[in-house]
PDB file of C-alpha atoms and ligand atoms in Angstrom:
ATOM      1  CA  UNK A  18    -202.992 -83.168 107.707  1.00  0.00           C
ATOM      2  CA  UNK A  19    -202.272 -85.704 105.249  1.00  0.00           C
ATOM      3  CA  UNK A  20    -204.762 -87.624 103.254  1.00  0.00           C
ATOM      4  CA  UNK A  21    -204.055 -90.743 101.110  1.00  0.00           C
ATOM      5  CA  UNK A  22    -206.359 -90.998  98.395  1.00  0.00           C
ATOM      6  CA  UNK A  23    -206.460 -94.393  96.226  1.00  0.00           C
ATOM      7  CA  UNK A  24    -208.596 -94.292  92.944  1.00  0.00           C
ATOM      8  CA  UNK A  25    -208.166 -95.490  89.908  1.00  0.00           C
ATOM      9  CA  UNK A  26    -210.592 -92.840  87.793  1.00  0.00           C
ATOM     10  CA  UNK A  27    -208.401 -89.998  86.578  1.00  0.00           C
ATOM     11  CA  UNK A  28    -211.827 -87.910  87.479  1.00  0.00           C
ATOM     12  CA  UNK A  29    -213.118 -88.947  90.875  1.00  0.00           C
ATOM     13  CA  UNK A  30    -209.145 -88.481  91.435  1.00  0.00           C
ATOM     14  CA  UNK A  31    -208.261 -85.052  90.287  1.00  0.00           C
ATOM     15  CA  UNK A  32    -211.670 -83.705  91.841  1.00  0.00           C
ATOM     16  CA  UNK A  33    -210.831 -85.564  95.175  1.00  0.00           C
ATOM     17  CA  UNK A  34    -207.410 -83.641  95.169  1.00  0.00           C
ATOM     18  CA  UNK A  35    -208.534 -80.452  94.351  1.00  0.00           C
ATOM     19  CA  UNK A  36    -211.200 -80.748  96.616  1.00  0.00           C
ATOM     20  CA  UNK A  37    -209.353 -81.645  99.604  1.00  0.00           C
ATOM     21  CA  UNK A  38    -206.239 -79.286  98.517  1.00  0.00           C
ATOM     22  CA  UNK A  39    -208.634 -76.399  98.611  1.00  0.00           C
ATOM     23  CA  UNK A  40    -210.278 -77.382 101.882  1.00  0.00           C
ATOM     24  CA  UNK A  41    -206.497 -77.421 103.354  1.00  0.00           C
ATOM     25  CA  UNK A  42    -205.021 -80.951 103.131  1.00  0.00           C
ATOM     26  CA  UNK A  43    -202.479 -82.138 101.880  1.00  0.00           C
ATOM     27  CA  UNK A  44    -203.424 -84.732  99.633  1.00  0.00           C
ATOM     28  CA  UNK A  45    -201.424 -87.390  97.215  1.00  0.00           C
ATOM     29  CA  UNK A  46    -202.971 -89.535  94.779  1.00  0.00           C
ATOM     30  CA  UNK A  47    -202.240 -93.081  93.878  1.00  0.00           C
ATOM     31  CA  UNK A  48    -203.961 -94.496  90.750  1.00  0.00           C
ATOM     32  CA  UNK A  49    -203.757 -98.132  91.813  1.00  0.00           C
ATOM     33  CA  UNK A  50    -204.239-100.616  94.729  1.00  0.00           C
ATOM     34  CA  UNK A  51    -200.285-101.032  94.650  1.00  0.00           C
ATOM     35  CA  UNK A  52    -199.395 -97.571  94.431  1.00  0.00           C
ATOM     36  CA  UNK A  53    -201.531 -97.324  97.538  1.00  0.00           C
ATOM     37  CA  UNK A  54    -200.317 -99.736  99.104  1.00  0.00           C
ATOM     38  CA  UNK A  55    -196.794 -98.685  98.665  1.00  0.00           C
ATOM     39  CA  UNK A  56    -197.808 -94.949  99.234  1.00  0.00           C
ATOM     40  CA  UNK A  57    -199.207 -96.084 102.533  1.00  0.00           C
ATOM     41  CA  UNK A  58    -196.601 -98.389 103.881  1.00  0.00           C
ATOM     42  CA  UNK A  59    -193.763 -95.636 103.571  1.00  0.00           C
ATOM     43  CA  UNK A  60    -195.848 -91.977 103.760  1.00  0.00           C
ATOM     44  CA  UNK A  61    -196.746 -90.517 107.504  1.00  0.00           C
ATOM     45  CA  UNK A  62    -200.790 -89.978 106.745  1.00  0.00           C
ATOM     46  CA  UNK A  63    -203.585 -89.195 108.715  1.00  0.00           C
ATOM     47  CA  UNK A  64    -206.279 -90.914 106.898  1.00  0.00           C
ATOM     48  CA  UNK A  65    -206.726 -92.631 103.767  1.00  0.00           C
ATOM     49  CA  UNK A  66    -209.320 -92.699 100.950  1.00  0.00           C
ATOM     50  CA  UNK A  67    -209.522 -96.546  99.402  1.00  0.00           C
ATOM     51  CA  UNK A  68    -212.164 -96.706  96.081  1.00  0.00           C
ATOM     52  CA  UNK A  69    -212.844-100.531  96.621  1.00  0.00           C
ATOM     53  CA  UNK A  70    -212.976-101.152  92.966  1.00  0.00           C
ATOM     54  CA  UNK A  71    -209.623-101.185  91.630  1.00  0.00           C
ATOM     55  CA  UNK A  72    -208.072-102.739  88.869  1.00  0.00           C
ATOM     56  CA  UNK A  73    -205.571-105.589  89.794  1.00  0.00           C
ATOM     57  CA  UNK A  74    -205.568-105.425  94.163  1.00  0.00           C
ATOM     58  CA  UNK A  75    -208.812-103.765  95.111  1.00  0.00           C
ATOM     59  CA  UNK A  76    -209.483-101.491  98.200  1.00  0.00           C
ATOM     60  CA  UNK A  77    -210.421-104.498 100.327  1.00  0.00           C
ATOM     61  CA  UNK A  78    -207.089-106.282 100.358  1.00  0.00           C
ATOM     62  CA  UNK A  79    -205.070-102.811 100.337  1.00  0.00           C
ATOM     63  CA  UNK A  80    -207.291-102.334 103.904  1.00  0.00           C
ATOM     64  CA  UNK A  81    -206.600-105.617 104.849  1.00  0.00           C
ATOM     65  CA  UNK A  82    -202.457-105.595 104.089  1.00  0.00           C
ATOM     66  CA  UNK A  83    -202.080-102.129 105.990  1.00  0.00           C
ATOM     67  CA  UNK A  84    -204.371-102.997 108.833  1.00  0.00           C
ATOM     68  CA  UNK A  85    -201.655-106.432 109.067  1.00  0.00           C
ATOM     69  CA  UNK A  86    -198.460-104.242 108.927  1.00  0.00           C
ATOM     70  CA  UNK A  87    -200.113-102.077 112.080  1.00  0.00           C
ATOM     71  CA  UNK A  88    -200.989 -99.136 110.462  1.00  0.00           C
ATOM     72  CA  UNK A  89    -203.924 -97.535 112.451  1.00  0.00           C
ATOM     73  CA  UNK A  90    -204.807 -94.672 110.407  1.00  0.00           C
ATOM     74  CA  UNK A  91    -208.490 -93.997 109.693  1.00  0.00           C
ATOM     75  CA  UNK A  92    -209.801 -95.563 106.311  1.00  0.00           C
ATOM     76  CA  UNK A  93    -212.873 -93.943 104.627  1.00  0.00           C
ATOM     77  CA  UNK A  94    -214.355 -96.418 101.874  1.00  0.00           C
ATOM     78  CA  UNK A  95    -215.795 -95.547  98.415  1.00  0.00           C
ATOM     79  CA  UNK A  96    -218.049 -98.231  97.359  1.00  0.00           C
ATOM     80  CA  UNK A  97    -219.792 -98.265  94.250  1.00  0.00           C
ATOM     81  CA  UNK A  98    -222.535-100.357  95.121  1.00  0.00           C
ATOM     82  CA  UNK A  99    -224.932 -99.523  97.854  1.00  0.00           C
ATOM     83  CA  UNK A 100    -224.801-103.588  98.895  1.00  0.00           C
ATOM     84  CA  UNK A 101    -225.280-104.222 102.774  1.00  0.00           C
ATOM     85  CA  UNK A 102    -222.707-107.216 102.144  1.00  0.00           C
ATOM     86  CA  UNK A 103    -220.281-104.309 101.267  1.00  0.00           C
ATOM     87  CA  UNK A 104    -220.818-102.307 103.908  1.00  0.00           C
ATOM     88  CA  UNK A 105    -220.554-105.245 106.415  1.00  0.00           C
ATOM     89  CA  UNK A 106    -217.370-106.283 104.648  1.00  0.00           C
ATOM     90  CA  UNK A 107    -215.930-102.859 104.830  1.00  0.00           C
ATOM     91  CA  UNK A 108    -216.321-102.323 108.736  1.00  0.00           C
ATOM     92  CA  UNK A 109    -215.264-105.975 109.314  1.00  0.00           C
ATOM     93  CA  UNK A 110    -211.948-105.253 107.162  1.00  0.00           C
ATOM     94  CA  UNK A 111    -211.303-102.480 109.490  1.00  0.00           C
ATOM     95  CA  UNK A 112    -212.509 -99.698 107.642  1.00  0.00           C
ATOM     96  CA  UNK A 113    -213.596 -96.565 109.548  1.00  0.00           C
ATOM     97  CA  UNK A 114    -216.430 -95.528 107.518  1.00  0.00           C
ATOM     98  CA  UNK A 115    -217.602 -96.003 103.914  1.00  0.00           C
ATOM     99  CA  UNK A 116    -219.399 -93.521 101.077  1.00  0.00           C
ATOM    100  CA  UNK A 117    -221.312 -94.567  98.181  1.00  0.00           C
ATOM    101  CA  UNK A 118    -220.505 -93.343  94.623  1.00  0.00           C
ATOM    102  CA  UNK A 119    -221.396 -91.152  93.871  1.00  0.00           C
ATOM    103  CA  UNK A 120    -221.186 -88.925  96.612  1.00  0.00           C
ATOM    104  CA  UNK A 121    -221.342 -84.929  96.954  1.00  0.00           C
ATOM    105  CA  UNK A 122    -217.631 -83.326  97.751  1.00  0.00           C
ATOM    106  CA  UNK A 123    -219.301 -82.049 100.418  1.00  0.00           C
ATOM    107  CA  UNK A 124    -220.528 -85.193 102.309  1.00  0.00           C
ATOM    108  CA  UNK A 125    -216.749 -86.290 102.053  1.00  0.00           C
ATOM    109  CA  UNK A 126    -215.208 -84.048 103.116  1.00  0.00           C
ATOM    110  CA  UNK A 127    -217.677 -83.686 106.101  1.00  0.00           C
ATOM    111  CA  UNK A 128    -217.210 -87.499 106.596  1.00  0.00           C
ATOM    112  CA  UNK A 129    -212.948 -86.914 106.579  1.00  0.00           C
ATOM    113  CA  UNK A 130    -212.859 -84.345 109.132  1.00  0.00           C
ATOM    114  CA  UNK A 131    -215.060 -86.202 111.590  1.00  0.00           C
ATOM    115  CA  UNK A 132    -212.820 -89.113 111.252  1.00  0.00           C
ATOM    116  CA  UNK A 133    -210.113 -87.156 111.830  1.00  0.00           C
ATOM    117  CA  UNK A 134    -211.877 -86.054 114.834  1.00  0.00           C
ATOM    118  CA  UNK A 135    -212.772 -88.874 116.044  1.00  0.00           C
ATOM    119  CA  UNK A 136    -208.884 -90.485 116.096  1.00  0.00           C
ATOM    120  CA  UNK A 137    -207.270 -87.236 117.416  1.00  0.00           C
ATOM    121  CA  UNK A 138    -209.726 -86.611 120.449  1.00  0.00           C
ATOM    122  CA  UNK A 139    -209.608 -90.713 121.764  1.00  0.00           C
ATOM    123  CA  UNK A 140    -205.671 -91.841 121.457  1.00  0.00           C
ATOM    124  CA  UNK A 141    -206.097 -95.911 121.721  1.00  0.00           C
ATOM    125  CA  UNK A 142    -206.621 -96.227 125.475  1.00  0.00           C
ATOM    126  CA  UNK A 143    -203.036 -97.222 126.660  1.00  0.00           C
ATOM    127  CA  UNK A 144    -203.846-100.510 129.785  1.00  0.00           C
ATOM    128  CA  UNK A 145    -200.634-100.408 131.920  1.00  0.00           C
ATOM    129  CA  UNK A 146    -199.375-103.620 133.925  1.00  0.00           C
ATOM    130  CA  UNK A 147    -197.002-105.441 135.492  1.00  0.00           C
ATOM    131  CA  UNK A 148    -197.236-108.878 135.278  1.00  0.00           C
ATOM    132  CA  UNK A 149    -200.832-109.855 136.351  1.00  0.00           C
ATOM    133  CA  UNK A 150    -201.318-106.155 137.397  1.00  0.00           C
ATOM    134  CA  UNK A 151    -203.039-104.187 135.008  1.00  0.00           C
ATOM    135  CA  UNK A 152    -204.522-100.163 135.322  1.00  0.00           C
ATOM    136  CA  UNK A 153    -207.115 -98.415 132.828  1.00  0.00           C
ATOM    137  CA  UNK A 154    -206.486 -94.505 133.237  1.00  0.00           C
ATOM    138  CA  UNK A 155    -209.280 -94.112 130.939  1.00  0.00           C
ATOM    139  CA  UNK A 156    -211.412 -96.225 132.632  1.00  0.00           C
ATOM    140  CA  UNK A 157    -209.696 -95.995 136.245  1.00  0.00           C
ATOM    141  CA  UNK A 158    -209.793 -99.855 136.655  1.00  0.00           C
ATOM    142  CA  UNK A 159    -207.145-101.724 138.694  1.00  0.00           C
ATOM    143  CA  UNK A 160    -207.173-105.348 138.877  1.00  0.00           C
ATOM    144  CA  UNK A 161    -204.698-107.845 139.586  1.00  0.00           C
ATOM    145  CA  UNK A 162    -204.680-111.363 138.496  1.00  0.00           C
ATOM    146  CA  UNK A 163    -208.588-110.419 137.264  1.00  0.00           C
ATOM    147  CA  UNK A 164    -209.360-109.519 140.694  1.00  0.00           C
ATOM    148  CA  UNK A 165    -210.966-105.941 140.831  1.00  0.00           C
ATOM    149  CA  UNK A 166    -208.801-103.348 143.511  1.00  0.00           C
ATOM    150  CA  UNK A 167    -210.562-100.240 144.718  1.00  0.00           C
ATOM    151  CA  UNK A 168    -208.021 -97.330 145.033  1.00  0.00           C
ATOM    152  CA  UNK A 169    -208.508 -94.132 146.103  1.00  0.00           C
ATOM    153  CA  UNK A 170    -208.106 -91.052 143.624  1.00  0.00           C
ATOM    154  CA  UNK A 171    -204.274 -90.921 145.560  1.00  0.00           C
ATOM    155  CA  UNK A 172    -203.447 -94.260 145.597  1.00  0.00           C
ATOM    156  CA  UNK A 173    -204.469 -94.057 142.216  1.00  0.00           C
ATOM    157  CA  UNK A 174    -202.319 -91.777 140.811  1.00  0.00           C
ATOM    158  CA  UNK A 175    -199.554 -93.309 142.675  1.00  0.00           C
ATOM    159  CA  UNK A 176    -199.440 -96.339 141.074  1.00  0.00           C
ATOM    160  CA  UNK A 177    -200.257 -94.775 137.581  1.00  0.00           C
ATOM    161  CA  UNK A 178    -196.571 -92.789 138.672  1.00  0.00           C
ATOM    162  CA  UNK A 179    -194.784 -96.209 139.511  1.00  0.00           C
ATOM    163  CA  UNK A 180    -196.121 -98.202 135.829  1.00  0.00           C
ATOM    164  CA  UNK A 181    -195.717 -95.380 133.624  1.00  0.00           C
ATOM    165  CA  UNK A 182    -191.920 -95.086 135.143  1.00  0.00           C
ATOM    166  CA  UNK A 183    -191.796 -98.798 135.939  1.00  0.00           C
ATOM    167  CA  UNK A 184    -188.123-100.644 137.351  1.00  0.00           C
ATOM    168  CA  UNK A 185    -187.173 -97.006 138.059  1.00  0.00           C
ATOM    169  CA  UNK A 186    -186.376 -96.059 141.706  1.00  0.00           C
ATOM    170  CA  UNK A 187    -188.722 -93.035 142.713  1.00  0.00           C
ATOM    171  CA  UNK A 188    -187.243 -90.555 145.487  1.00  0.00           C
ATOM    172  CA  UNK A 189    -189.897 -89.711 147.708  1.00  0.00           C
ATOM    173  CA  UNK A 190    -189.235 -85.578 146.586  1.00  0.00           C
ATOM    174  CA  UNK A 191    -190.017 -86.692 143.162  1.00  0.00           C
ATOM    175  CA  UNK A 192    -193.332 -88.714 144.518  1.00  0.00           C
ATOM    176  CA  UNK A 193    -194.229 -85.778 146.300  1.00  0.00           C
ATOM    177  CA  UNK A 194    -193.821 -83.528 142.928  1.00  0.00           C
ATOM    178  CA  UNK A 195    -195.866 -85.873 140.854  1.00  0.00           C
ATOM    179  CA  UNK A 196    -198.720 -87.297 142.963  1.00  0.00           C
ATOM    180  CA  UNK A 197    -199.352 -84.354 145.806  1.00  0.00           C
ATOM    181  CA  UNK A 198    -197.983 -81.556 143.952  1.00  0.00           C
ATOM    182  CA  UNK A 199    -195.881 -80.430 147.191  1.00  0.00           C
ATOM    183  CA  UNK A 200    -192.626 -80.041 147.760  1.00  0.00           C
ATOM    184  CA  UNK A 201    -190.805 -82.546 149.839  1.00  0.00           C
ATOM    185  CA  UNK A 202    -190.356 -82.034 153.538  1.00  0.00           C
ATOM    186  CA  UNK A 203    -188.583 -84.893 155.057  1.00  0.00           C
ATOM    187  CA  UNK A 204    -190.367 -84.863 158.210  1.00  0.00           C
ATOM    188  CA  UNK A 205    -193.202 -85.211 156.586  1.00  0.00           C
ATOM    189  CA  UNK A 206    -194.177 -88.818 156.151  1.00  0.00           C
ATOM    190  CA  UNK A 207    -197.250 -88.930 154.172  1.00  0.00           C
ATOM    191  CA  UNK A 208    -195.325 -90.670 150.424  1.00  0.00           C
ATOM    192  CA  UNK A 209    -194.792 -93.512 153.135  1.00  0.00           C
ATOM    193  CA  UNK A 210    -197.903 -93.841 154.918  1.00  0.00           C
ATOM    194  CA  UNK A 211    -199.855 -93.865 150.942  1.00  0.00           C
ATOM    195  CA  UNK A 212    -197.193 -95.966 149.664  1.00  0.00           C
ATOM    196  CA  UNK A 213    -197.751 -98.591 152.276  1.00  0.00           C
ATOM    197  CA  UNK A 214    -201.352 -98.397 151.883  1.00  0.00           C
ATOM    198  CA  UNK A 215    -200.777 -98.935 147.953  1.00  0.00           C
ATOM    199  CA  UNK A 216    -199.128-101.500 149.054  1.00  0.00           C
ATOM    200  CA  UNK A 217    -201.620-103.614 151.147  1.00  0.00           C
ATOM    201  CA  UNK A 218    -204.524-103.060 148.406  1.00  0.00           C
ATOM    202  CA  UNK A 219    -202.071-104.690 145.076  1.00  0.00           C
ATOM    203  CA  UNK A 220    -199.608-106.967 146.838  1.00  0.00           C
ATOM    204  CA  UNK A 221    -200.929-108.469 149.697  1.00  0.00           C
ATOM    205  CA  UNK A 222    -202.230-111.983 149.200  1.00  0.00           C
ATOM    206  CA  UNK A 223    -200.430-112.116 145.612  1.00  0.00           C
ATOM    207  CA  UNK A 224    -196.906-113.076 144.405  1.00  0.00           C
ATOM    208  CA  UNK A 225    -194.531-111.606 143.410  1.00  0.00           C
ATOM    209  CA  UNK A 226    -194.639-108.536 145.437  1.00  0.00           C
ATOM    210  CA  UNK A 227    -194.214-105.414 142.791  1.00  0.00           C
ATOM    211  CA  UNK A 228    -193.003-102.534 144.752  1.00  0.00           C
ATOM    212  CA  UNK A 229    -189.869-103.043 146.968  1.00  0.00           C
ATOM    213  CA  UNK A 230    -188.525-100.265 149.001  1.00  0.00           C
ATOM    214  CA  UNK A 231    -184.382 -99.180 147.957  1.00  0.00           C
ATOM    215  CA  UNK A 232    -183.057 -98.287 151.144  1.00  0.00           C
ATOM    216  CA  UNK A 233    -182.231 -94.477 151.259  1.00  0.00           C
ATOM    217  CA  UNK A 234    -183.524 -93.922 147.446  1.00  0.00           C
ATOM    218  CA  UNK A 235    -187.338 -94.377 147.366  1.00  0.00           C
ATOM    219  CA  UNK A 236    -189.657 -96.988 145.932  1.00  0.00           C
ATOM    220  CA  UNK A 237    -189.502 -99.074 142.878  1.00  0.00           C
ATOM    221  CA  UNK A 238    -191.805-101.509 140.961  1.00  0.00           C
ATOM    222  CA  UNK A 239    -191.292-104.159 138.775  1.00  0.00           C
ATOM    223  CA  UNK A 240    -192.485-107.495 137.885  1.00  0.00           C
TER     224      UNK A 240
HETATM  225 CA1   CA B   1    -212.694 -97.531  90.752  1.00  0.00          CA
END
């Protein structure tokens, strides 16, 4: 794991690296806003450590400019003054958590690895659609065009199949594989029977149609 640490006394610095180095991390250093910046545009890390009070571009606006460029990595904020406007400012910029100066190595570093926790047990619930459809797999929602659709756990995991491997045409053996764990018999027509059913509950009564049948190949949707 690699931590990003941004603070501009040599001190809290140092410590801070030791600290985490011991504890297993690897951690680099940046003495200024800029540095940090820089050092967390290009470098792959799994959470950073912002002091807000830095000389020349403080901790806020180095949150603020990686949170624009994307970057999703939990921030942990070291505030020198126990202000509520800080604190409010600090979750509002998109900070993760915050720490007061001064702080016992231990509180950090109990405060960094349940961040770290946090991000690496809930991956940013991925919504899949197609045009006006859209599916939750975290929250096992379907709705199209806003419109709540019941599924059943089947149906469900059918049409999870067809978005996550959307405009590709499924053979029914490789529905089979994925959604009934079976093998497929060909006098079997149960892929069919579901697939038509899928059908009724997310196309019928809205346009355009999503899943189209390819002749001899399988099923297919697309927007
Ligand atoms: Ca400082």
């Amino acid at each position: 794991m690699k931590i990003l640490i941004v603070e501009d006394e040599p001190k809290t610095g140092t410590y801070l690296v030791q600290g985490l180095t011991e504890a297993g991390f690897v951690a680099d250093l940046a003495r200024s806003g800029c540095d940090g910046l820089h050092l967390g545009l290009t470098g792959d890390y799994d959470l950073a450590i912002l002091d807000v009070m830095l000389p020349g571009m403080d901790g806020w606006q180095v949150l603020k400019a990686l949170r624009a460029t994307g970057r999703t990595l939990p921030v942990l904020l070291l505030t020198a003054r126990d202000a509520v406007e800080d604190r409010v400012q600090g979750l509002e910029s998109g900070a993760d958590d915050y720490l007061v100066k001064p702080f016992a190595f231990a509180e950090l570093l109990a405060r960094v690895r349940s961040l770290l926790r946090r991000v690496h047990r809930q991956p940013a619930p991925e919504v899949l659609r197609a045009g006006d459809l859209e599916l939750d797999p975290i929250r096992r929602r379907v709705t199209r065009g806003g419109r709540r659709i019941d599924l059943t756990a089947k149906e469900f995991a059918l049409l999870e199949l067809f978005l996550r491997r959307r405009g590709e045409v499924l053979p029914r053996a490789l529905i089979a594989s994925q959604v009934w764990d079976m093998n497929f018999d060909s006098d079997t027509n149960v892929i069919d029977v579901a697939v038509k059913r899928l059908r009724a509950k997310i196309d019928e009564g809205f346009e355009p149609k999503l899943i189209r049948t390819v002749r001899g190949m399988g099923y297919v949707l697309d927007a």
